[in-house]
Coordinates of C-alpha atoms and ligand atoms in Angstrom, one line a residue:
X1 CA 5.5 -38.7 -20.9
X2 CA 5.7 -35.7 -23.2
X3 CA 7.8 -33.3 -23.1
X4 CA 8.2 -30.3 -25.3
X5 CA 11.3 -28.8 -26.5
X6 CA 11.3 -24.7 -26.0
X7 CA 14.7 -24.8 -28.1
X8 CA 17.1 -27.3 -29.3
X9 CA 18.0 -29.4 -26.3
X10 CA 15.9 -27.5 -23.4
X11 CA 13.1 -28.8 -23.1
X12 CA 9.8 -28.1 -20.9
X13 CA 9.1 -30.7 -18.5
X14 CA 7.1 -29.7 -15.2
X15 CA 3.2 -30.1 -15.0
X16 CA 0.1 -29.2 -16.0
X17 CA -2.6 -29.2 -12.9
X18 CA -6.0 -29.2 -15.1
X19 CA -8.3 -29.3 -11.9
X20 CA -7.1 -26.5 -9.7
X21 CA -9.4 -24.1 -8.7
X22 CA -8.0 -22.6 -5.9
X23 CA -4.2 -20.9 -5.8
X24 CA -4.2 -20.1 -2.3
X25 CA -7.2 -18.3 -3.0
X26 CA -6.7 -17.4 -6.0
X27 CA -9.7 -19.1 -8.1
X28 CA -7.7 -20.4 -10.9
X29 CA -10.4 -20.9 -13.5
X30 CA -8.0 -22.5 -16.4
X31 CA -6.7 -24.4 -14.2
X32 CA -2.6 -23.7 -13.7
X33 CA 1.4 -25.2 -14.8
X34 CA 3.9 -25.3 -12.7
X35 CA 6.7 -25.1 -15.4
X36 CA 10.5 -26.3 -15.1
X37 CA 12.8 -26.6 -17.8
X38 CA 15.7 -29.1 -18.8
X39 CA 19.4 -28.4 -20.5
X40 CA 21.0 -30.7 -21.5
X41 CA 24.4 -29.1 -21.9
X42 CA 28.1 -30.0 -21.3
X43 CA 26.4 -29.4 -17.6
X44 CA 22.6 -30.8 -17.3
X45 CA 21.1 -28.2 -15.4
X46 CA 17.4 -28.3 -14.2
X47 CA 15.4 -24.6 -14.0
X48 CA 13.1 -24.5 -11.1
X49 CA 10.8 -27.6 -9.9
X50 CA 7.3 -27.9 -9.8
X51 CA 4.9 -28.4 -7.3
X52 CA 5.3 -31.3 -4.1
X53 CA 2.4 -33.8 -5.7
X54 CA 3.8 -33.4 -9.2
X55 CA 7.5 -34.5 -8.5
X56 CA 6.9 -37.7 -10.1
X57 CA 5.1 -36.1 -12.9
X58 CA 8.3 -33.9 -13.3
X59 CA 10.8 -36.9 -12.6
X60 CA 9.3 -39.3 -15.2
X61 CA 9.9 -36.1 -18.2
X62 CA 13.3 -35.8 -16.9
X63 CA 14.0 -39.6 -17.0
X64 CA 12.9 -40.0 -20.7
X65 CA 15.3 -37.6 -21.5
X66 CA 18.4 -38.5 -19.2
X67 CA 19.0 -40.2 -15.8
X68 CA 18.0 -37.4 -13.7
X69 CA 21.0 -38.6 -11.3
X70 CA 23.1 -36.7 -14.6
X71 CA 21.8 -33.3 -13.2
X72 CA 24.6 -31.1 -12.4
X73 CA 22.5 -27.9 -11.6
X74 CA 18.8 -27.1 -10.4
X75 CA 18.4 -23.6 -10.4
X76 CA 16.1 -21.9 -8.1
X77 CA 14.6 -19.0 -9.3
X78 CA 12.0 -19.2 -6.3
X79 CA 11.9 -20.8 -3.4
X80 CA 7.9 -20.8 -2.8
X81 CA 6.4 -23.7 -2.9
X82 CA 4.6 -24.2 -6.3
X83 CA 8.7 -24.5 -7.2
X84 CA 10.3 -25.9 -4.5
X85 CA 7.8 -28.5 -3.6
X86 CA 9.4 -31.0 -6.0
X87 CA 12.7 -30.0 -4.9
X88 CA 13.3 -33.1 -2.1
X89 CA 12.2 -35.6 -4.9
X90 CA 14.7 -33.9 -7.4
X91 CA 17.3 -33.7 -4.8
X92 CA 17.0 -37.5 -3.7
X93 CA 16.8 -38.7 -7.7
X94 CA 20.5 -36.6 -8.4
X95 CA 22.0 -36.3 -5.5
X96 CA 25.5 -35.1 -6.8
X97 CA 23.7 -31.9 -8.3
X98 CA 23.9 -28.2 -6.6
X99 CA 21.2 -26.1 -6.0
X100 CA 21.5 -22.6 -7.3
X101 CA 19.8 -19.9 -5.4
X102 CA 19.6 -16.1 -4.9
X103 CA 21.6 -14.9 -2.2
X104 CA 21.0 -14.4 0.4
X105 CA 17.4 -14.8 0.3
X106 CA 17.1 -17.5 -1.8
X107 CA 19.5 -19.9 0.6
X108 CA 17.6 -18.5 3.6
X109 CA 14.5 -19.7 2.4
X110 CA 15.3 -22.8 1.1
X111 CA 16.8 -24.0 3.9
X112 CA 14.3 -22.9 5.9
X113 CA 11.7 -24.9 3.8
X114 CA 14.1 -27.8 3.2
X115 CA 17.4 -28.0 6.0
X116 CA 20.5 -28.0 5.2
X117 CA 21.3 -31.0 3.8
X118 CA 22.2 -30.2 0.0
X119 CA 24.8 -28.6 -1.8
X120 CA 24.0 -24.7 -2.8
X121 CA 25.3 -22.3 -4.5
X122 CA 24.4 -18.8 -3.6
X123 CA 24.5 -16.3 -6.4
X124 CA 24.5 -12.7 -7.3
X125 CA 22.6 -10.3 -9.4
X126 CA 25.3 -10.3 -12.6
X127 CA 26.8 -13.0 -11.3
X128 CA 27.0 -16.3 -14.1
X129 CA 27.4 -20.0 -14.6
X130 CA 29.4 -21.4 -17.5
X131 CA 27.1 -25.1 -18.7
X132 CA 29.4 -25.5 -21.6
X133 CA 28.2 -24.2 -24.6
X134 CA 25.4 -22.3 -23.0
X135 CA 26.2 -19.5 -20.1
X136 CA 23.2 -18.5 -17.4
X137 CA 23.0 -15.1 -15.6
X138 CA 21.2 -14.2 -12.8
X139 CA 19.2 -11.7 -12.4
X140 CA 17.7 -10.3 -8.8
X141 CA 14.0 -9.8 -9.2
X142 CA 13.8 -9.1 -4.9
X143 CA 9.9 -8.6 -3.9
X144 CA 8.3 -9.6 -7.6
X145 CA 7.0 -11.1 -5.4
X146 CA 9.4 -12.8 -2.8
X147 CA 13.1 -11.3 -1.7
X148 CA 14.4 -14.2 -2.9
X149 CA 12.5 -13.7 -6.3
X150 CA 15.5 -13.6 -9.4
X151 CA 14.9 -14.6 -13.1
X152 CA 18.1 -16.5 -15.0
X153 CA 19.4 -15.8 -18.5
X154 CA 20.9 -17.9 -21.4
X155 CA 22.6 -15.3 -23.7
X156 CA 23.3 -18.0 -26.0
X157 CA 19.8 -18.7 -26.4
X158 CA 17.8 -15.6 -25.6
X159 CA 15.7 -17.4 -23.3
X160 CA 14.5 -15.6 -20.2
X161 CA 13.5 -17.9 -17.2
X162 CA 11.2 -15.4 -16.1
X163 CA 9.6 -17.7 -13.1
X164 CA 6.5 -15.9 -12.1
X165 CA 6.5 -12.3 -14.1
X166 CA 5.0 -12.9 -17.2
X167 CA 3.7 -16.0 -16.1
X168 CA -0.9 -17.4 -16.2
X169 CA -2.7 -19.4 -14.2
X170 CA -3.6 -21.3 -17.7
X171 CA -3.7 -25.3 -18.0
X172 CA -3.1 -26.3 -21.5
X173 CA -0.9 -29.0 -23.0
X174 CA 0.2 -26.3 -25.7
X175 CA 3.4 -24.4 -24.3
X176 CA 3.5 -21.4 -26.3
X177 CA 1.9 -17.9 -26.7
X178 CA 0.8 -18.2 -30.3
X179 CA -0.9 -21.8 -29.6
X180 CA -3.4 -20.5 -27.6
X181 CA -6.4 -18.0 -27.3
X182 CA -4.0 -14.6 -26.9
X183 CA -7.2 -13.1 -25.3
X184 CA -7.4 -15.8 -22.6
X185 CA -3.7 -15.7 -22.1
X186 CA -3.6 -11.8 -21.3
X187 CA -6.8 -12.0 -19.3
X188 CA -4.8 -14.8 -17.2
X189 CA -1.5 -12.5 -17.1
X190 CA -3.7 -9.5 -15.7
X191 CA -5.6 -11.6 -12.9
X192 CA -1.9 -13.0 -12.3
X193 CA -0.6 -9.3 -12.1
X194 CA -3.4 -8.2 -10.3
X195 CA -3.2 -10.7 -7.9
X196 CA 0.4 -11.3 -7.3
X197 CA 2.6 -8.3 -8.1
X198 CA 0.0 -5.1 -7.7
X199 CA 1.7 -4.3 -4.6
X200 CA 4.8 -4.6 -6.2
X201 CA 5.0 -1.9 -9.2
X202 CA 8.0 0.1 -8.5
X203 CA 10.2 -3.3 -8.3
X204 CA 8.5 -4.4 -11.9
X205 CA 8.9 -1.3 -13.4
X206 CA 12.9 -1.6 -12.5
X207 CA 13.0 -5.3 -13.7
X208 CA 11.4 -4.5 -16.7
X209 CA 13.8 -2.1 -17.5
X210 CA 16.5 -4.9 -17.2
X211 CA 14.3 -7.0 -19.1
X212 CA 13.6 -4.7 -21.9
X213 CA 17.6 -4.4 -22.7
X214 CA 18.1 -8.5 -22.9
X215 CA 18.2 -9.7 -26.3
X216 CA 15.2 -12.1 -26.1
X217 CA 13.9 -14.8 -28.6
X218 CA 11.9 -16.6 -25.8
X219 CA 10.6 -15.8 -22.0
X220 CA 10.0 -18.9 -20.3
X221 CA 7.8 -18.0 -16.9
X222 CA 6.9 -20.5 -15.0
X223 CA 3.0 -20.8 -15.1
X224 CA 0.9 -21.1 -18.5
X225 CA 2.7 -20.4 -22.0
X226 CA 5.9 -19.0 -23.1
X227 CA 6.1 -16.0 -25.0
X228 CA 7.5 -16.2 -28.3
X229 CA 5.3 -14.6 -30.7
X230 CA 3.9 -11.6 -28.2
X231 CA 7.3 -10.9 -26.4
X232 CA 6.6 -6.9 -27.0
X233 CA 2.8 -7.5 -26.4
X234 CA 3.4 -8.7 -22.9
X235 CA 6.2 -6.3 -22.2
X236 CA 3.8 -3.5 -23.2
X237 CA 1.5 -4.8 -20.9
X238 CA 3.5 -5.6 -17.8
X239 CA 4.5 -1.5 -18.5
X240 CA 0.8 -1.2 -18.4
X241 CA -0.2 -2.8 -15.3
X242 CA 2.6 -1.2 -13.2
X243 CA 1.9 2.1 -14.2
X244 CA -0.1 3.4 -11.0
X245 CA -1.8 6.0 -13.3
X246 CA -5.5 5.3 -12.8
X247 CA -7.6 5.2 -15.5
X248 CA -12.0 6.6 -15.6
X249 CA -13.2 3.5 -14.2
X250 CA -15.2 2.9 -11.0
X251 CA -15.3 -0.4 -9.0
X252 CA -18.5 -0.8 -7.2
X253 CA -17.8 -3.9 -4.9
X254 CA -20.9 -4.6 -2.2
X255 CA -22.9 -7.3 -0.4
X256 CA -26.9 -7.0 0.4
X257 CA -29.2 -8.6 2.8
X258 CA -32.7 -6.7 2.1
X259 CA -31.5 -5.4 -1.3
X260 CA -31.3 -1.7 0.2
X261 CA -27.6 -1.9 -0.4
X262 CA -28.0 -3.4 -3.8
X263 CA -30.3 -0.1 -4.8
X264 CA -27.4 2.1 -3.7
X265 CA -24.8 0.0 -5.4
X266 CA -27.1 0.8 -8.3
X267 CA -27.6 4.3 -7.8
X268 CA -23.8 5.0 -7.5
X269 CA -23.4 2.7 -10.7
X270 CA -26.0 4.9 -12.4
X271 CA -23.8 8.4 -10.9
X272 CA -20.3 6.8 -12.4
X273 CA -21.9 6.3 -15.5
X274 CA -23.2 9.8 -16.1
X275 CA -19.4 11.1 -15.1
X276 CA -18.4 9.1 -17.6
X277 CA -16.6 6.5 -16.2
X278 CA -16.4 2.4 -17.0
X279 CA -18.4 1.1 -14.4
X280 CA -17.5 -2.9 -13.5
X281 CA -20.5 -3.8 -10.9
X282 CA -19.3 -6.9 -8.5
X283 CA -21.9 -8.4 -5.9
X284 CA -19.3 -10.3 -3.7
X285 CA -22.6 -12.8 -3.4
X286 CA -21.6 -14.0 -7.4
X287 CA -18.3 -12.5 -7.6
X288 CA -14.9 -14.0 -6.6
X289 CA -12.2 -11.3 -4.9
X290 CA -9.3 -12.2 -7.2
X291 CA -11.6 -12.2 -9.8
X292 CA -12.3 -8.7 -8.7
X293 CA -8.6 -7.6 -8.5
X294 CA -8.3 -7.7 -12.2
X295 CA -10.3 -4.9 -12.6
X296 CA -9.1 -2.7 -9.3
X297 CA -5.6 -2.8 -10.8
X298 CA -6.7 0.2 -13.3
X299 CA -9.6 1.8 -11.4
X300 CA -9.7 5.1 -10.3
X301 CA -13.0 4.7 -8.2
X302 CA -13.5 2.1 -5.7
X303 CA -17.2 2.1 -3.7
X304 CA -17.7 -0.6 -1.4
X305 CA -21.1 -1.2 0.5
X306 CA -22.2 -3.2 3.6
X307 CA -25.3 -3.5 5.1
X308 CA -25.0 -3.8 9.5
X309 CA -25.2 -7.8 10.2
X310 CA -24.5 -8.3 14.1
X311 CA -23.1 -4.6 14.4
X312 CA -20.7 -5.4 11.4
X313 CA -19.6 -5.3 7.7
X314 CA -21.0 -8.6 6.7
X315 CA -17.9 -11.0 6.4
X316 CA -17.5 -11.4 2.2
X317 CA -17.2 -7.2 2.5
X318 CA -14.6 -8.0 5.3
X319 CA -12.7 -10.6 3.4
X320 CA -12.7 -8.4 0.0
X321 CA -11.1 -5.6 2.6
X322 CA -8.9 -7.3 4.0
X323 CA -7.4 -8.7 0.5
X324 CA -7.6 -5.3 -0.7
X325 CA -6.0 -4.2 1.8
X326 CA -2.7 -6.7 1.7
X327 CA -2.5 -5.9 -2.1
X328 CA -1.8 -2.1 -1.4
X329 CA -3.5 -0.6 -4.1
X330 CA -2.2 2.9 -5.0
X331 CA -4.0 5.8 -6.2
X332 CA -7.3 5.1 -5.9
X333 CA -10.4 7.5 -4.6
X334 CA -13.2 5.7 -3.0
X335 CA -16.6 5.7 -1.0
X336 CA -18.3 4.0 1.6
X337 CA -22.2 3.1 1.8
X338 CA -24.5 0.6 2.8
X339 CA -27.5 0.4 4.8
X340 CA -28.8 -0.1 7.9
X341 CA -31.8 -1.0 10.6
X342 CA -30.0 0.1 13.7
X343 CA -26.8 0.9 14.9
X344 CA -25.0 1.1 11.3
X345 CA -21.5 0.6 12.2
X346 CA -20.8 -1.2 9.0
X347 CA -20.7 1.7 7.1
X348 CA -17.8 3.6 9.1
X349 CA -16.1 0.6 9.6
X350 CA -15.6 -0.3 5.4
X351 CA -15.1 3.8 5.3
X352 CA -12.1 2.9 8.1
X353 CA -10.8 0.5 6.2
X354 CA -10.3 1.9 2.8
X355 CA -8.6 5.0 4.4
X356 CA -6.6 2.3 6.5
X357 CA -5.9 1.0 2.8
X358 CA -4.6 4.4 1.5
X359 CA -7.5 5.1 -0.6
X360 CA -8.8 8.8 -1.0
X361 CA -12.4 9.3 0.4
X362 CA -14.3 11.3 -2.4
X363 CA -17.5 12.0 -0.2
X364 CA -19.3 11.3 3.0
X365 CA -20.1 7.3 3.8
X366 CA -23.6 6.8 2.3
X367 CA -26.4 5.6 5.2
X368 CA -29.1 4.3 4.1
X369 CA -32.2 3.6 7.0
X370 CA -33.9 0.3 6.3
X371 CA -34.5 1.2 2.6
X372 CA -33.8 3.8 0.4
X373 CA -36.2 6.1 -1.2
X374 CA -36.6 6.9 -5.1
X375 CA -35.4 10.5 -3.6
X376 CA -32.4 9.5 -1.6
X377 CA -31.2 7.1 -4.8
X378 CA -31.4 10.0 -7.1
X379 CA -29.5 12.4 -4.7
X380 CA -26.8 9.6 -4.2
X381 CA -26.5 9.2 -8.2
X382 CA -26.5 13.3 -8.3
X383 CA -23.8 13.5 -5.7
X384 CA -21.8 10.6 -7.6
X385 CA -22.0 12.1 -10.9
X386 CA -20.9 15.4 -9.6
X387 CA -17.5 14.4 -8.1
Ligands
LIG401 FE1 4.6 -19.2 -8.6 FE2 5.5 -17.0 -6.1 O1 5.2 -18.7 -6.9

């Protein structure tokens, strides 16, 4: 099997899943990697596992380096699953080796997942593990995006294990930054962002201050490419993306029956551009929600519409809600509208939820009757434009 060395005796060896489409409802359009990494030191120590149906995958690169039954550590950076799932395999193929984990989070969680049956060694933020000629120190990442959630260090290297900051849902066989397409890699590391750690800005901006003052030749995530060529780039952008400060963009988010809604998604689309704003346009009919993410990170507007279907918001306006909603978006203004034959409750309810979801309602919900006229679209754009 191949395995690809990320420095002189640590070498990549977890998985590339090419057909993945679906990260717990994430679409991952590239595909993903579940990445783990192998030193072979004075002490062999194992960084993170990979996924539960690649631990044979994982195994197999690990063999045709060493007997895995030769690892002293595996270090847990995270205990969710897309890491730990590979764990029992790992654990059953070197038995003698201790698990390292966060404390106390990280030993809460995996023996929650995985009993109590292993050895563990519970660590610190600062705290550090001599391998021989290479140290590791730990460093507490809590709630990017678990409170178990720490990256490890190798001063003698430079390499960051960053496990899932910095990290794309990207399938390729190459493993670093300046093998690939750098505008596919970043488009991957903002969905990823978006996705993943948008509620979660005020803990990356403090870990990326830690970050920022490690000497670092190499971060080694845990999904897609390492960065070696674009360490600043990525930086730059992960101080990007946690910066709350919104940017002149609207996000006009709908779903249409009659194509009533559809006009009014237009005419607000036709308001935000006369203010002067980036519009991104997203019928939820064509468009994925965590596609959509990538592009609320940085918006300042968000307009959402729903026609009435069985006195409510039709269910793809509901889902994008609730999503919203758990990903805690913060400073963002925002409108209701959509359109209705009777009843209308729709419109209030989407108005409900994006106060419910902290954003700042810029004008009354728009209701259109049946279907709007040429009149009512050019008031709506008016009133847009004018906000
Ligand atoms: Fe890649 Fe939070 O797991």
């Amino acid at each position: 099997m191949n395995q690809v060395q990320i420095a002189e005796g640590i070498y990549s060896v977890g998985a590339v899943d090419w057909t993945v489409r679906s990260f717990h409802g994430y679409t991952t359009n590239r595909g993903a990697t579940y990445n783990a990494y192998l030193i072979i030191d004075e002490k062999i120590t194992l960084i993170d596992t990979v996924k539960a149906p690649f631990a044979d995958e994982l195994i197999g690169r690990i063999s045709d380096i060493i007997d895995p039954a030769k690892i002293d550590y595996v270090i847990s950076n995270h205990v969710e699953m897309d890491h730990s799932g590979a764990l029992p395999a790992v654990m059953k193929a070197a038995p003698n080796a201790v698990i390292v984990t966060s404390a106390p989070n990280g030993l809460k969680g995996l023996k929650a997942h995985y009993g109590d049956q292993y050895q563990f060694l519970a660590v610190k933020a600062g705290d550090t593990l001599s391998l021989g000629k290479r140290s590791l120190t730990f460093v507490a990442t809590p709630m990017l995006h678990w409170p178990d959630n720490m990256v490890t260090y190798c001063p003698e290297e430079k390499i960051l294990f960053s496990n899932d900051a910095f990290g794309q849902h990207y399938a390729t066989n190459k493993r670093f930054d300046d093998e690939v397409d750098l505008a596919e890699t970043m488009q991957e590391a903002l969905k990823y962002y978006a996705n993943i750690l948008m509620p979660y800005g005020a803990q990356a901006k403090k870990a990326l201050e830690i970050v920022k003052s490690l000497d670092l030749k190499l971060i080694a995530p845990s999904h897609g490419v390492c960065w070696r060529s674009h360490i600043p780039d990525i930086l730059a952008k992960y101080e990007y993306f946690a910066d709350e400060t919104p940017e002149d963009k609207a996000v006009v988010v709908y779903d249409s029956m009659w194509h009533s809604t559809e006009k009014t998604a237009h005419a607000i689309a036709e308001g935000f551009t006369r203010k002067g704003c980036t519009v991104k346009y997203f019928d939820l009919k064509e468009c994925h929600i965590s596609d959509i993410m990538s592009d609320v990170l940085k918006t300042k507007y968000i307009a959402v519409g729903s026609p009435t279907l069985n006195n409510n918001m039709m269910p793809t306006v509901s889902s994008f809600l609730t999503y919203l909603k758990g990903l805690a978006p913060k400073g963002k203004k925002g409108l209701a509208f959509g359109s209705y034959g009777w009843g209308g409750q729709s419109i209030a309810q989407v108005n409900d939820v994006l106060v419910s979801a902290g954003v700042e309602i810029v004008t009354d919900p728009i209701r259109i009757n049946y279907i709007p006229t040429p009149a009512q679209l050019q008031s709506i754009e008016d009133t847009i434009a004018q906000l």
